[in-house]
Structure formats: C-alpha cells, structure tokens
PDB file of C-alpha atoms and ligand atoms in Angstrom:
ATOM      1  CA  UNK P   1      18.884  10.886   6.362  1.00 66.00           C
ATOM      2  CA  UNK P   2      16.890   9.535   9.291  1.00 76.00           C
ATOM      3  CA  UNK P   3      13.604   9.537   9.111  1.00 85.00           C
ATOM      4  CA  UNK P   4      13.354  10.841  12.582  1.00 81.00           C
ATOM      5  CA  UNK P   5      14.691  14.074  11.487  1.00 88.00           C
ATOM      6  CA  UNK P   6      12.944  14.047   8.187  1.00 95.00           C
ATOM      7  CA  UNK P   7      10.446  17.176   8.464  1.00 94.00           C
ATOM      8  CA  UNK P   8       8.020  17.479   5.369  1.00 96.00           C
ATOM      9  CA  UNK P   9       6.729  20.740   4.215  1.00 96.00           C
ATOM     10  CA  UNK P  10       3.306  21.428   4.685  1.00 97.00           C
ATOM     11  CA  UNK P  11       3.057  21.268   0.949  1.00 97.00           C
ATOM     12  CA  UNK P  12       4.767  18.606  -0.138  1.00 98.00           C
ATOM     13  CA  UNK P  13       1.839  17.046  -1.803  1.00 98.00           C
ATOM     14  CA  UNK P  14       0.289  19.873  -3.170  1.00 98.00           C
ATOM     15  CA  UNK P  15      -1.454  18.987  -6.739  1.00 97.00           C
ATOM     16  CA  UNK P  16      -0.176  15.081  -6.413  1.00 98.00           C
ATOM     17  CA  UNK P  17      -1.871  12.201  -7.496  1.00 98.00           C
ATOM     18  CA  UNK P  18      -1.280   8.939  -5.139  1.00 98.00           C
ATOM     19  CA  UNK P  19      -3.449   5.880  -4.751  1.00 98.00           C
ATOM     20  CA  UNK P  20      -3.754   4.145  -2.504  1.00 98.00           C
ATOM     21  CA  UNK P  21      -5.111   0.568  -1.974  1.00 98.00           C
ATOM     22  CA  UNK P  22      -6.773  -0.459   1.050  1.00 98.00           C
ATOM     23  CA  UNK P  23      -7.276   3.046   2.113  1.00 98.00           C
ATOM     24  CA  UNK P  24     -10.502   2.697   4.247  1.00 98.00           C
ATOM     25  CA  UNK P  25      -8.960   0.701   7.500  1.00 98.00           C
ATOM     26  CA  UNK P  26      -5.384   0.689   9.434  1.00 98.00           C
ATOM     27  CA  UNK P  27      -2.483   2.328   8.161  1.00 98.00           C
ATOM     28  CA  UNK P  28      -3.726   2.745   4.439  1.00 98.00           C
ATOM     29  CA  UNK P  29      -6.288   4.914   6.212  1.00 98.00           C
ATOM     30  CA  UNK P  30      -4.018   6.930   7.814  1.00 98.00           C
ATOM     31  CA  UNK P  31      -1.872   7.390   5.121  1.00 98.00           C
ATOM     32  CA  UNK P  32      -4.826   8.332   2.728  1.00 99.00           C
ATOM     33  CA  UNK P  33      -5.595  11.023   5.159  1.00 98.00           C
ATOM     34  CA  UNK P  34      -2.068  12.426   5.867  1.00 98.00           C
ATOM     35  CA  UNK P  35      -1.276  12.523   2.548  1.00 98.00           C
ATOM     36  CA  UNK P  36      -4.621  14.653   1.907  1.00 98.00           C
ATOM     37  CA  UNK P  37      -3.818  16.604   4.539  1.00 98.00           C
ATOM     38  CA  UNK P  38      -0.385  17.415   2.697  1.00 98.00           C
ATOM     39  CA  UNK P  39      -1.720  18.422  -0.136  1.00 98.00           C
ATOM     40  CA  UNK P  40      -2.240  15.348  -2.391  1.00 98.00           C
ATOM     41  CA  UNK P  41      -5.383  14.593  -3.805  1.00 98.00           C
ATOM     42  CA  UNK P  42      -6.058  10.656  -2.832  1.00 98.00           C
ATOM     43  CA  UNK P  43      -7.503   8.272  -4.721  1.00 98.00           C
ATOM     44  CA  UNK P  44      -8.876   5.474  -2.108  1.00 98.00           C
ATOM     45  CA  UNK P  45      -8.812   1.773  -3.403  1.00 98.00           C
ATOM     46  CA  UNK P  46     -10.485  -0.679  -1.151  1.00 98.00           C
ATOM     47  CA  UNK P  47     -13.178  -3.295  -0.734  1.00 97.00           C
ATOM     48  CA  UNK P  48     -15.530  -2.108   1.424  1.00 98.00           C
ATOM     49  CA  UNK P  49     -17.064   1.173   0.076  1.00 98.00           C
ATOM     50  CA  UNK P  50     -18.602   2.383   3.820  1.00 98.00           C
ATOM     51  CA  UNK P  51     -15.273   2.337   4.784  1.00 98.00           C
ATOM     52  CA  UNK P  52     -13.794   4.578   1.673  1.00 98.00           C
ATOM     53  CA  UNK P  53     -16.862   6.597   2.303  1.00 98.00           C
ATOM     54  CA  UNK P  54     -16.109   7.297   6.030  1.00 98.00           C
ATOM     55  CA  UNK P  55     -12.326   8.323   4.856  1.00 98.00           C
ATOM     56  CA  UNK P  56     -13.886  10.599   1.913  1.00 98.00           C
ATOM     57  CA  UNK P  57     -16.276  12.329   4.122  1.00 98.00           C
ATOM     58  CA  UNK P  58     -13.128  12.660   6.995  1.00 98.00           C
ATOM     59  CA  UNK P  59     -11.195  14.146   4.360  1.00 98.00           C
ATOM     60  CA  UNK P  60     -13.610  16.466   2.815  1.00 98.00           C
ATOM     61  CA  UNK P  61     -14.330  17.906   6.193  1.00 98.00           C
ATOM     62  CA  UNK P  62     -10.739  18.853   6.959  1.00 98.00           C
ATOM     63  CA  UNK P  63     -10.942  21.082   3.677  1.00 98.00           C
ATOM     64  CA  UNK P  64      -8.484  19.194   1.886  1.00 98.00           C
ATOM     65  CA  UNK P  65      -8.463  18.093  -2.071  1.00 98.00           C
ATOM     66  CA  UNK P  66     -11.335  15.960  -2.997  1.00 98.00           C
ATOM     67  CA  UNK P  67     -10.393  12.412  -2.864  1.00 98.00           C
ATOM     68  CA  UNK P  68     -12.252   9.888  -5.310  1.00 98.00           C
ATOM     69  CA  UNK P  69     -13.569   6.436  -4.485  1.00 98.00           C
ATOM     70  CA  UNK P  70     -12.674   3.566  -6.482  1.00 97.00           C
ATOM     71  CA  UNK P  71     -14.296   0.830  -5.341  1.00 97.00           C
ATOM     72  CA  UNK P  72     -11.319  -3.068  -5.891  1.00 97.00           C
ATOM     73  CA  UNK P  73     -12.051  -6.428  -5.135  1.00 97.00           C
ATOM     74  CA  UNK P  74      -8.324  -7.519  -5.158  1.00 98.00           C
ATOM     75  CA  UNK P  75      -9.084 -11.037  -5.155  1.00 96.00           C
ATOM     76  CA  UNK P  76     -11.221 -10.840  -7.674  1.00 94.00           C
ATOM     77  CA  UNK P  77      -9.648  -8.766 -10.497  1.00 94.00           C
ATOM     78  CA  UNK P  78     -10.704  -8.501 -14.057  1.00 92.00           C
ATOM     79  CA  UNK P  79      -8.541  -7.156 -17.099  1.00 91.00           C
ATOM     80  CA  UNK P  80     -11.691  -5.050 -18.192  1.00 91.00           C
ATOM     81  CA  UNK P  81     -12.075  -3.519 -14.640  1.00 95.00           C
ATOM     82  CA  UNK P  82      -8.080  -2.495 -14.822  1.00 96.00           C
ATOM     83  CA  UNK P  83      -8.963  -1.154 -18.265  1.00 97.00           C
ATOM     84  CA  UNK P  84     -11.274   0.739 -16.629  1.00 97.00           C
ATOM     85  CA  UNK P  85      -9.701   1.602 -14.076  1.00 97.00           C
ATOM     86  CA  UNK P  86      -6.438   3.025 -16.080  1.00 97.00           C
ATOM     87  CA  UNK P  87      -9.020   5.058 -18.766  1.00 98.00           C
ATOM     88  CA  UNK P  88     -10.821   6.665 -15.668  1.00 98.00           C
ATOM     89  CA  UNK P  89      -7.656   7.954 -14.136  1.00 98.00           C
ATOM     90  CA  UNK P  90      -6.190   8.835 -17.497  1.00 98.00           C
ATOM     91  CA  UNK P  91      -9.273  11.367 -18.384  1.00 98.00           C
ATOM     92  CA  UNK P  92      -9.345  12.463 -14.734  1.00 98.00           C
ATOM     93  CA  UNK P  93      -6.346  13.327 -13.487  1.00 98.00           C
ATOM     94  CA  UNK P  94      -4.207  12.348 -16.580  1.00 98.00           C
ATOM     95  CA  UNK P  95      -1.287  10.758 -14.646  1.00 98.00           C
ATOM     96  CA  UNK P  96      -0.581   9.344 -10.696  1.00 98.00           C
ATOM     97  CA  UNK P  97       2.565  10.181  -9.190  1.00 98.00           C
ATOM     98  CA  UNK P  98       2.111   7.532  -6.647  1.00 98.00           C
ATOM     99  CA  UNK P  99       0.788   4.061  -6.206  1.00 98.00           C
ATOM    100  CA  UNK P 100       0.977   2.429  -2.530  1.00 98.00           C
ATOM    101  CA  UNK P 101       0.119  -1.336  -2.860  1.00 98.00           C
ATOM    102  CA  UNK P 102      -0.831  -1.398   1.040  1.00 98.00           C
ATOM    103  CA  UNK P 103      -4.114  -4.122   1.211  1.00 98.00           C
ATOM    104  CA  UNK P 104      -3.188  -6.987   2.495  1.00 98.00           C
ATOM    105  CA  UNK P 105      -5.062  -9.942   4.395  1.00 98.00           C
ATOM    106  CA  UNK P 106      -3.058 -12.237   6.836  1.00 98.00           C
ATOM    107  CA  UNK P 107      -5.356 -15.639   6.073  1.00 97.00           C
ATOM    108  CA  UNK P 108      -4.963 -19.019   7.748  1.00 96.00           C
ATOM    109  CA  UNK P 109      -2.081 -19.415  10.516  1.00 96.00           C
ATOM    110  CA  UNK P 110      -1.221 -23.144  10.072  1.00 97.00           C
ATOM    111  CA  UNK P 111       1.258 -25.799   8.747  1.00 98.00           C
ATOM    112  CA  UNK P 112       2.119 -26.416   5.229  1.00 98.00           C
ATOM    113  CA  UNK P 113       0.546 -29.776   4.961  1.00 98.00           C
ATOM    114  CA  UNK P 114      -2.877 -28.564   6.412  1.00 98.00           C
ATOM    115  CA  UNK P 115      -3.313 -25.590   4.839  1.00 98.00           C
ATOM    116  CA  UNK P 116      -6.514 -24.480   2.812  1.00 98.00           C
ATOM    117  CA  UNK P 117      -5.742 -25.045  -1.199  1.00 98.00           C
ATOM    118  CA  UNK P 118      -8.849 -22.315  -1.917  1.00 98.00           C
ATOM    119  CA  UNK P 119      -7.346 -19.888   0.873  1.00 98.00           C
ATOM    120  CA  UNK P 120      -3.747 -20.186  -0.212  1.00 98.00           C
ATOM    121  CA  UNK P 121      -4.880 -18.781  -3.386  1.00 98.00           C
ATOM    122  CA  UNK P 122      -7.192 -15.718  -2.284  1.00 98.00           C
ATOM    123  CA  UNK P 123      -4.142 -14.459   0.220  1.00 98.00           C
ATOM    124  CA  UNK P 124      -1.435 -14.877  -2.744  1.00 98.00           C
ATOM    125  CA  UNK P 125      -4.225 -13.545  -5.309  1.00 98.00           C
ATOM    126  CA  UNK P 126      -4.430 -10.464  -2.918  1.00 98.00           C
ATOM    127  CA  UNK P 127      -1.318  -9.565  -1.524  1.00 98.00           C
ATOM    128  CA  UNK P 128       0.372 -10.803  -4.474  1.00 98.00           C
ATOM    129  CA  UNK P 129      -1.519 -11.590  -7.763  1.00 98.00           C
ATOM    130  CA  UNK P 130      -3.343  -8.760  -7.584  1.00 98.00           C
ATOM    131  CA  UNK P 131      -0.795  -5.994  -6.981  1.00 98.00           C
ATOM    132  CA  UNK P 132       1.296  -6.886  -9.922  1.00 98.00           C
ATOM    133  CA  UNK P 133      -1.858  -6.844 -12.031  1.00 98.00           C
ATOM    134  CA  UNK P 134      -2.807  -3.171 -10.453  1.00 98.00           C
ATOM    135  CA  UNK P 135       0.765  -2.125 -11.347  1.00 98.00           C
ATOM    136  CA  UNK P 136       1.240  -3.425 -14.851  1.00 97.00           C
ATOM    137  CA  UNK P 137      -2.276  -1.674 -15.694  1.00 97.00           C
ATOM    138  CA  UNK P 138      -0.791   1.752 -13.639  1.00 98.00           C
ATOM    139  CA  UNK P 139       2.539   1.738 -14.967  1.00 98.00           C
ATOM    140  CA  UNK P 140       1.571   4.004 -18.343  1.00 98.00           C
ATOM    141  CA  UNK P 141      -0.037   6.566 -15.703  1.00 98.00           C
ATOM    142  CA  UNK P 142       2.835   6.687 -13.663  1.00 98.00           C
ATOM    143  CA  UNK P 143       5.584   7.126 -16.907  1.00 98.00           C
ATOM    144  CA  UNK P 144       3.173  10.555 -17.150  1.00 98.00           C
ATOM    145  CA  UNK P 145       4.405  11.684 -13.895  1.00 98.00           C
ATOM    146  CA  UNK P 146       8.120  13.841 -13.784  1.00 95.00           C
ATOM    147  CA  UNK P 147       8.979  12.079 -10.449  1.00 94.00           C
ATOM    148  CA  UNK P 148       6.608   8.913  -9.781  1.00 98.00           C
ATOM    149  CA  UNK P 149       7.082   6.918  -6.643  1.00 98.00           C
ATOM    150  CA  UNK P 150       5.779   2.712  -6.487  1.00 98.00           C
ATOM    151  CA  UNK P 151       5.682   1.398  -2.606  1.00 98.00           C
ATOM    152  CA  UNK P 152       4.353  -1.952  -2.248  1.00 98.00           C
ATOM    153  CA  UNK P 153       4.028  -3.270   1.596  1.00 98.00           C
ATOM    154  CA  UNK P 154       5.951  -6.556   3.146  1.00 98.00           C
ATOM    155  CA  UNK P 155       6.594  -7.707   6.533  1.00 98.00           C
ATOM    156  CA  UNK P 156       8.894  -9.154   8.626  1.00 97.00           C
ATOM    157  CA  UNK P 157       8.050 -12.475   7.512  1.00 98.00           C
ATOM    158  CA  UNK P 158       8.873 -11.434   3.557  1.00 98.00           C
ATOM    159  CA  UNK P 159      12.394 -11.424   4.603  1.00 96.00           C
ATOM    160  CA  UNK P 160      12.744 -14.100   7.678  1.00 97.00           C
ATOM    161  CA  UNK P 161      10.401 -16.969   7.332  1.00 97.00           C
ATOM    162  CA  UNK P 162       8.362 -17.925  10.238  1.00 97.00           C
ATOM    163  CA  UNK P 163       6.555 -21.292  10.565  1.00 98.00           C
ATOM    164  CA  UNK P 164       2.606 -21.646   9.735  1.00 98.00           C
ATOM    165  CA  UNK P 165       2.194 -18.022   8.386  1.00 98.00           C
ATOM    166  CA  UNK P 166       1.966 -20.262   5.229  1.00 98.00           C
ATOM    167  CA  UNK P 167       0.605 -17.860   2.074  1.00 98.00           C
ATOM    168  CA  UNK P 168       0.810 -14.563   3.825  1.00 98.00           C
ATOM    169  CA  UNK P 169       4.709 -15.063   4.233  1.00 98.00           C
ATOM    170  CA  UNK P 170       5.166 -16.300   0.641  1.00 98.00           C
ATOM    171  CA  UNK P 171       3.514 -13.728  -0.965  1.00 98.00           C
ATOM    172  CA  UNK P 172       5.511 -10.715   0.791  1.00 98.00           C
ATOM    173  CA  UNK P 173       8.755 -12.911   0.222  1.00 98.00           C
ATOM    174  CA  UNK P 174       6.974 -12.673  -3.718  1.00 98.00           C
ATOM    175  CA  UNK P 175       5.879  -8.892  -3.455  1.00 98.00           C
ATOM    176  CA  UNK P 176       9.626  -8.033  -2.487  1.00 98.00           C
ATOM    177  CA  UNK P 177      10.994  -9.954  -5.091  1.00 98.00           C
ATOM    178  CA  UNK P 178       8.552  -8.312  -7.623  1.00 98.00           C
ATOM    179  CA  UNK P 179       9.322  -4.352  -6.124  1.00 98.00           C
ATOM    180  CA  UNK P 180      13.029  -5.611  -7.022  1.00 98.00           C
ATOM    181  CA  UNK P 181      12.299  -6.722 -10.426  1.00 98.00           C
ATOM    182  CA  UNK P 182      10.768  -3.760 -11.472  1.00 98.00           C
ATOM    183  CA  UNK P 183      13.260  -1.431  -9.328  1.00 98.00           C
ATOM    184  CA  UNK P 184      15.814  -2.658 -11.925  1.00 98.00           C
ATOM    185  CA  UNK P 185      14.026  -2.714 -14.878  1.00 97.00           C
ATOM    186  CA  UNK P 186      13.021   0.477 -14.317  1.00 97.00           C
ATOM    187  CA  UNK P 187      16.128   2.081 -12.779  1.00 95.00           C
ATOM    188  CA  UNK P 188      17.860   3.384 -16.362  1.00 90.00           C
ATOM    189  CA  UNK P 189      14.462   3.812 -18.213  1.00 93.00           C
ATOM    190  CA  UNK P 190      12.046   5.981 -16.399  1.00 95.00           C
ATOM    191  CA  UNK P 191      11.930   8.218 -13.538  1.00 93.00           C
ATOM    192  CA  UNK P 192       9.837   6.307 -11.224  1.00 98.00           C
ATOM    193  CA  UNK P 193      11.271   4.470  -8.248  1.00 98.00           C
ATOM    194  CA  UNK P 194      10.162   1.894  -6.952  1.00 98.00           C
ATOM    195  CA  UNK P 195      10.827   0.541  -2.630  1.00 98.00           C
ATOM    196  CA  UNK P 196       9.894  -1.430  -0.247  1.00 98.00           C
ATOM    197  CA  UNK P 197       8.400  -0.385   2.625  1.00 98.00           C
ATOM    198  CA  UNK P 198       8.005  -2.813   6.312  1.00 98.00           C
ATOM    199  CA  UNK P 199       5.635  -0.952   8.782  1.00 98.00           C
ATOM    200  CA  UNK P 200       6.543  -3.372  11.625  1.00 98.00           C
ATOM    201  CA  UNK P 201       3.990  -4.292  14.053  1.00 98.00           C
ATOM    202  CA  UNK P 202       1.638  -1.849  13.933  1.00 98.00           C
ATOM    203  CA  UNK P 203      -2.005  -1.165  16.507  1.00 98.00           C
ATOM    204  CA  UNK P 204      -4.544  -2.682  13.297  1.00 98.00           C
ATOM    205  CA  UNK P 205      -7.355  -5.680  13.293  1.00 97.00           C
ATOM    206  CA  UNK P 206      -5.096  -7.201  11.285  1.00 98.00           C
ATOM    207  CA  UNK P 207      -2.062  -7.173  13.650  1.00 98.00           C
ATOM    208  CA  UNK P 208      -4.820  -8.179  16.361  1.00 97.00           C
ATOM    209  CA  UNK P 209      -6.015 -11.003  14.076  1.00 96.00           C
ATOM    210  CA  UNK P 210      -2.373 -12.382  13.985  1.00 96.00           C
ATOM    211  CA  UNK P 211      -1.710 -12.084  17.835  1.00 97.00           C
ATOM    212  CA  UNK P 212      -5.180 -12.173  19.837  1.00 96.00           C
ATOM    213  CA  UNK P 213      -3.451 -12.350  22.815  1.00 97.00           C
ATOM    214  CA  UNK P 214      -1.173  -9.689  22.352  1.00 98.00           C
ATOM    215  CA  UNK P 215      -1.912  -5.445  24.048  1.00 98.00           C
ATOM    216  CA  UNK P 216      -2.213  -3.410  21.622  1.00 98.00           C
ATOM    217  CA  UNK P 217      -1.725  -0.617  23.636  1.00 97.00           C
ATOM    218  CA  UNK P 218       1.900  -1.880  23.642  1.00 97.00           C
ATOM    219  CA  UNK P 219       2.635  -1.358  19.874  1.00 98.00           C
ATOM    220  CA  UNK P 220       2.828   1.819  18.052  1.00 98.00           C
ATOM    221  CA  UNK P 221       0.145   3.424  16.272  1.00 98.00           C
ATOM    222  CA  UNK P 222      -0.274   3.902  12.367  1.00 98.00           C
ATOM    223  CA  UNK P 223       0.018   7.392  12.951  1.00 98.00           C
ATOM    224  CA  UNK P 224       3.525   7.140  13.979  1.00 97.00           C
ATOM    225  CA  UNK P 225       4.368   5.814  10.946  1.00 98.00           C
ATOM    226  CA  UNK P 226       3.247   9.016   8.880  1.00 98.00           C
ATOM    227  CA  UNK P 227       6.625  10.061   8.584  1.00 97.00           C
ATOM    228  CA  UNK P 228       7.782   7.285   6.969  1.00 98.00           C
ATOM    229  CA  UNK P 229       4.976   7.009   4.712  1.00 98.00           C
ATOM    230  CA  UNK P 230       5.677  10.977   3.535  1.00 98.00           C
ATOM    231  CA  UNK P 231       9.170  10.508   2.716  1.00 98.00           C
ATOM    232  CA  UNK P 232       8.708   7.492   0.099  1.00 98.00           C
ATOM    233  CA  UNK P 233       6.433   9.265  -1.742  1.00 98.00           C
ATOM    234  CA  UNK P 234       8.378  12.563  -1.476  1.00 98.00           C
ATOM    235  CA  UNK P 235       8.866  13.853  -4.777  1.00 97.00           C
ATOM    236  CA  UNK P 236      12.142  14.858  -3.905  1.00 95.00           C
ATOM    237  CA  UNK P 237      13.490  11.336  -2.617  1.00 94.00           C
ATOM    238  CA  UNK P 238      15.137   9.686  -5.259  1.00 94.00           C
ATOM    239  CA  UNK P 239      15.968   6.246  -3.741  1.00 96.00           C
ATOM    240  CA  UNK P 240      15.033   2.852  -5.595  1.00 97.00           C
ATOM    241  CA  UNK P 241      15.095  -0.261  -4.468  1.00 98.00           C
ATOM    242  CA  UNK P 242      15.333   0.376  -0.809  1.00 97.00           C
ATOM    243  CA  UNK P 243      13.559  -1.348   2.387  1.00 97.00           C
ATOM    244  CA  UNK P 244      12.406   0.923   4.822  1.00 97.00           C
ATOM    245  CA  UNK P 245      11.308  -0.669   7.934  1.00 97.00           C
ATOM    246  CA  UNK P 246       8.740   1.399  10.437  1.00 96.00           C
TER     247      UNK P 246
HETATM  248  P1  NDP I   1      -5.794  -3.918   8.026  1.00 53.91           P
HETATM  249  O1  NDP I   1      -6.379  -5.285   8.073  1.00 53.91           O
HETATM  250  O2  NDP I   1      -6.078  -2.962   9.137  1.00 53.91           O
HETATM  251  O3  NDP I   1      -6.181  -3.202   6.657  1.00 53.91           O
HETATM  252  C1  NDP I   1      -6.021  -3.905   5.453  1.00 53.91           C
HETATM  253  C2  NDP I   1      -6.678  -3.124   4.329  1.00 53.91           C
HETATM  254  O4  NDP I   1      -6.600  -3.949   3.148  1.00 53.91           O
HETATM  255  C3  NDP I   1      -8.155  -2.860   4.594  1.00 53.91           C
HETATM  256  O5  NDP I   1      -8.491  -1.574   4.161  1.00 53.91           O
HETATM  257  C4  NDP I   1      -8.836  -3.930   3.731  1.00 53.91           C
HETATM  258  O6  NDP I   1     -10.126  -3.560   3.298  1.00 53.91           O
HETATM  259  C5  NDP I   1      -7.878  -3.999   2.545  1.00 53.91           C
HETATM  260  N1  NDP I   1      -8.124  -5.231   1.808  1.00 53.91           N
HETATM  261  C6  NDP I   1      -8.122  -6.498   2.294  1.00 53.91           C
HETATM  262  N2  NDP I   1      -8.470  -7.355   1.338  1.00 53.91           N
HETATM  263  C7  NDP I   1      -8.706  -6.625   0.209  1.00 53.91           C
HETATM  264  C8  NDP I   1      -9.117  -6.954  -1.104  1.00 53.91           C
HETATM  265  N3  NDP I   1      -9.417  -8.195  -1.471  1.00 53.91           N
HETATM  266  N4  NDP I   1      -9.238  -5.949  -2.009  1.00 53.91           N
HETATM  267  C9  NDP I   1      -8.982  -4.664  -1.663  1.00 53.91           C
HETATM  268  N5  NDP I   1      -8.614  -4.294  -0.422  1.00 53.91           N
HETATM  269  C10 NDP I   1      -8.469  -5.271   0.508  1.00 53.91           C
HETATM  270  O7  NDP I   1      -4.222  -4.152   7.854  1.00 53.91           O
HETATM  271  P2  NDP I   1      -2.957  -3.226   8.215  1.00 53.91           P
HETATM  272  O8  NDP I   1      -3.319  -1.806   8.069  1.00 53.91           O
HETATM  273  O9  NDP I   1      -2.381  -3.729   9.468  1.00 53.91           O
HETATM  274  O10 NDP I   1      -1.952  -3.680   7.053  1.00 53.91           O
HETATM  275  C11 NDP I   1      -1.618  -2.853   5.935  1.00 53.91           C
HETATM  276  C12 NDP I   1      -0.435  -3.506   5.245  1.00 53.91           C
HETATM  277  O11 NDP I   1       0.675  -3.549   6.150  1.00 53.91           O
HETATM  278  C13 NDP I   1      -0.673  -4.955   4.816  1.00 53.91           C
HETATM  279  O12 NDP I   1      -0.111  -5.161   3.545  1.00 53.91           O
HETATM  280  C14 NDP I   1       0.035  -5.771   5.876  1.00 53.91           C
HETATM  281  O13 NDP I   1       0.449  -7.027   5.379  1.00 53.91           O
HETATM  282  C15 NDP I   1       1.202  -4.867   6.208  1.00 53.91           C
HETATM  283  N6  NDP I   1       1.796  -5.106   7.526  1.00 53.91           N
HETATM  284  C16 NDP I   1       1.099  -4.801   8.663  1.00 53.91           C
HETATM  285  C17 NDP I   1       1.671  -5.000   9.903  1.00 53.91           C
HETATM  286  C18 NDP I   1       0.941  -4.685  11.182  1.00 53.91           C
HETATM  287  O14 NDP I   1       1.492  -4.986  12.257  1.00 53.91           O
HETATM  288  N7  NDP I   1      -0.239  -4.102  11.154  1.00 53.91           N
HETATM  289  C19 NDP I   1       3.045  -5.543  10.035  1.00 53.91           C
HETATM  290  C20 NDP I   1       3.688  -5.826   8.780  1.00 53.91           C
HETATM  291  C21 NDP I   1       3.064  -5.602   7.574  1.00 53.91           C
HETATM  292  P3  NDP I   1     -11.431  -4.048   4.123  1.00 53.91           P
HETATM  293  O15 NDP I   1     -11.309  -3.428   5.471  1.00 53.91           O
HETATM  294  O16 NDP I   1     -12.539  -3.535   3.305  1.00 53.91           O
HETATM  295  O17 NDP I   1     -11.335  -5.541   4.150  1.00 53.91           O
END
C-alpha cells in the first residue's frame, strides 16, 4: 500500500511502548510527539535533557500519555548504563513494542586521507556503535512485545556513496547492513520486524549543517514525514527487512 493513502486510526498507539532516540530535536521530535499524540506512551532518548524536557512538557500539555526521560550519551555508552537502562524499562513498563534508532550526527565533510582519526570514531560510535549496543541490550524487552517493530535510520548516502561524507556514509552503509542481519536472524524466530527507514532530505540543523547554502524552505518538513513514521511502527504492518524512503 502507498503510504500516501495509508490513514492511521486515531488509536493506533494506544497503550504502546516505543523509544525513541534522539527525540528532543528534528524528526525524532516530531515523531516522539505524533506518536504520543496516537496514543503511545514515548520514551525520549537523547543527549541534551532541556531538549527532552521541552518535548515532555509539549506532550504533557496536549493531554497525551506521560512520556519518560531517559537521558543517552550515544558516544559514550557503558554496559552498566544499558543494564540500567534494560532493568528500568523492564520494572516500568515491562516490555517496548518499538525502538527507533533515529540520533544521528553528520561530522566532518572531507576526504579520506584528511579526515579526523578521533572524529571518525565518535560519528561511527554514534550512528553506528552505539545503536547496535542499544539494540542488543533492548532486544529481551522487545521479545515481550506480541508484535514489536525495530527502525533504525540511513540515508541516501548508506546506499550510494558520495565523496567526503567520510564516517557518516560508512556508518549508514553499516547500520543497513546491521537492520539486515538482524531482519534475518530474526525473521523465523520472533515476532519483531525489523526495516529500514530513509527520511530523505528533510528541513533539520542537521540537513542545514550538511548544505549551508541550501533554502530550507525548499525541502519538506519532518512533519510530512509522520505518515511514514506511523506505518513502520504500526502494529499491524508485518513487513521485515524493507527500505522505506520519505
Ligand atoms: P538533527 O540533528 O535535527 O537531530 C539529531 C538528533 O540526534 C538530536 O536530537 C540529537 O540530540 C541526537 N543526537 C546526536 N548525537 C547524539 C548522541 N551522542 N547521543 C544521543 N543522541 C544524539 O537530525 P535529523 O532530525 O535531521 O536526523 C535524524 C536522523 O535522520 C539521523 O539519523 C540522520 O542521519 C537521518 N537523516 C536525516 C536527513 C535530513 O535531511 N534531515 C536525511 C537522511 C537521513 P542533541 O540535539 O541533543 O544533540
């Protein structure tokens, strides 16, 4: 079905349990927000805590399911803070019926041969690393759910190399390879399924940090993109190992 034409009821989300990381700016703030306002109660992953505060409080006002906080450092992951992480969710909620890897930082534009050793690592320890970690610690929680959906963001560039994106294109090229991986292994053994999603170029500081010269006012919004982001975690889709491009 096209997504065009997909039309999600109003309570598709109703008693779900979906984090997602990098929910306080750009389209993992939107999408933390919709989903909340479908029913789902969010749990927001990020960095920046004022920013996860500002989406709480946005949330809360609209009257929709109390979201929690959970404060990540992505490039800076320890197993005991995964632990942690996994036992808090566990004797909250008990289970999470989605995960959205969506943080992501775009790092140094620049050849091969010049690039930063130190900032090679944080991008692939971020976009890359750091998801896998997340999900091998979340996986348990998600076998609890009857109909568990994994989404882990890529790009353009994770499919099509393009010259001096250095680290940021390797490690969606490695994120898609991983979503596959695990799309396989998991196809036969559990219910959850696990895609791909592309949200194309898209109005965000990080899109402006990648083109400075480019209007944003010509690009589409993260809000157009809501439908997109509703049907992969639709408990009712039951596609695995797709690519869905925004
Ligand atoms: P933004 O820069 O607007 O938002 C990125 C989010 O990731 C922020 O909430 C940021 O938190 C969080 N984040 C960054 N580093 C870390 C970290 N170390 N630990 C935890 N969270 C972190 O980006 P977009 O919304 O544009 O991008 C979202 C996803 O979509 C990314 O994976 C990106 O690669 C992908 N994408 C975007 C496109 C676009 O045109 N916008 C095109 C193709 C793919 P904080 O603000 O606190 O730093």
């Amino acid at each position: 079905m096209p997504i065009s034409s997909y039309k999600p009821n109003p309570c598709l989300l109703e008693k779900q349990i979906i984090l997602i990381t990098g929910a306080g700016d750009g389209i993992g703030r939107n999408v933390a927000k919709t989903y909340a306002s479908f029913g789902a109660t969010v749990l927001l992953m990020g960095r920046t805590v004022s920013k996860l505060e500002k989406v709480y409080d946005e949330i809360i006002s609209e009257n929709h399911p109390e979201p929690a906080i959970i404060p990540l450092d992505l490039g800076n992951l320890e197993m005991v803070t995964l632990t942690e992480l996994s036992d808090n969710i566990t004797a909250n909620y008990g289970r999470l019926d989605s995960l959205l890897h969506n943080a992501g930082v775009i790092g140094q534009k620049t050849p091969v041969e010049y690039s930063d050793t130190e900032e090679w690592e944080r991008v692939m320890q971020i976009n890359f690393s750091g998801a896998v970690l997340l999900t091998r610690s979340l996986l348990p929680l998600l076998q609890r759910s009857s109909s568990a959906s994994l989404v882990f963001t890529s790009s353009a560039v994770g499919r099509t190399p393009r010259a001096y994106w250095g680290a940021y294109c390797v490690s969606k090229y490695a994120i898609e390879g991983f979503a596959l991986l695990l799309a396989d292994e998991l196809e036969n053994t559990s219910t959850i399924r696990v895609n791909i999603v592309n949200p194309g170029a898209t109005r965000t500081k990080m899109r402006a940090t990648a083109y400075p010269n480019e209007d944003p006012l010509t690009l589409k919004t993260p809000e157009e993109l809501m439908n997109l982001y509703l049907y992969l975690v639709d408990p009712n889709n039951k596609e695995n190992g797709q690519t869905f491009n925004g």
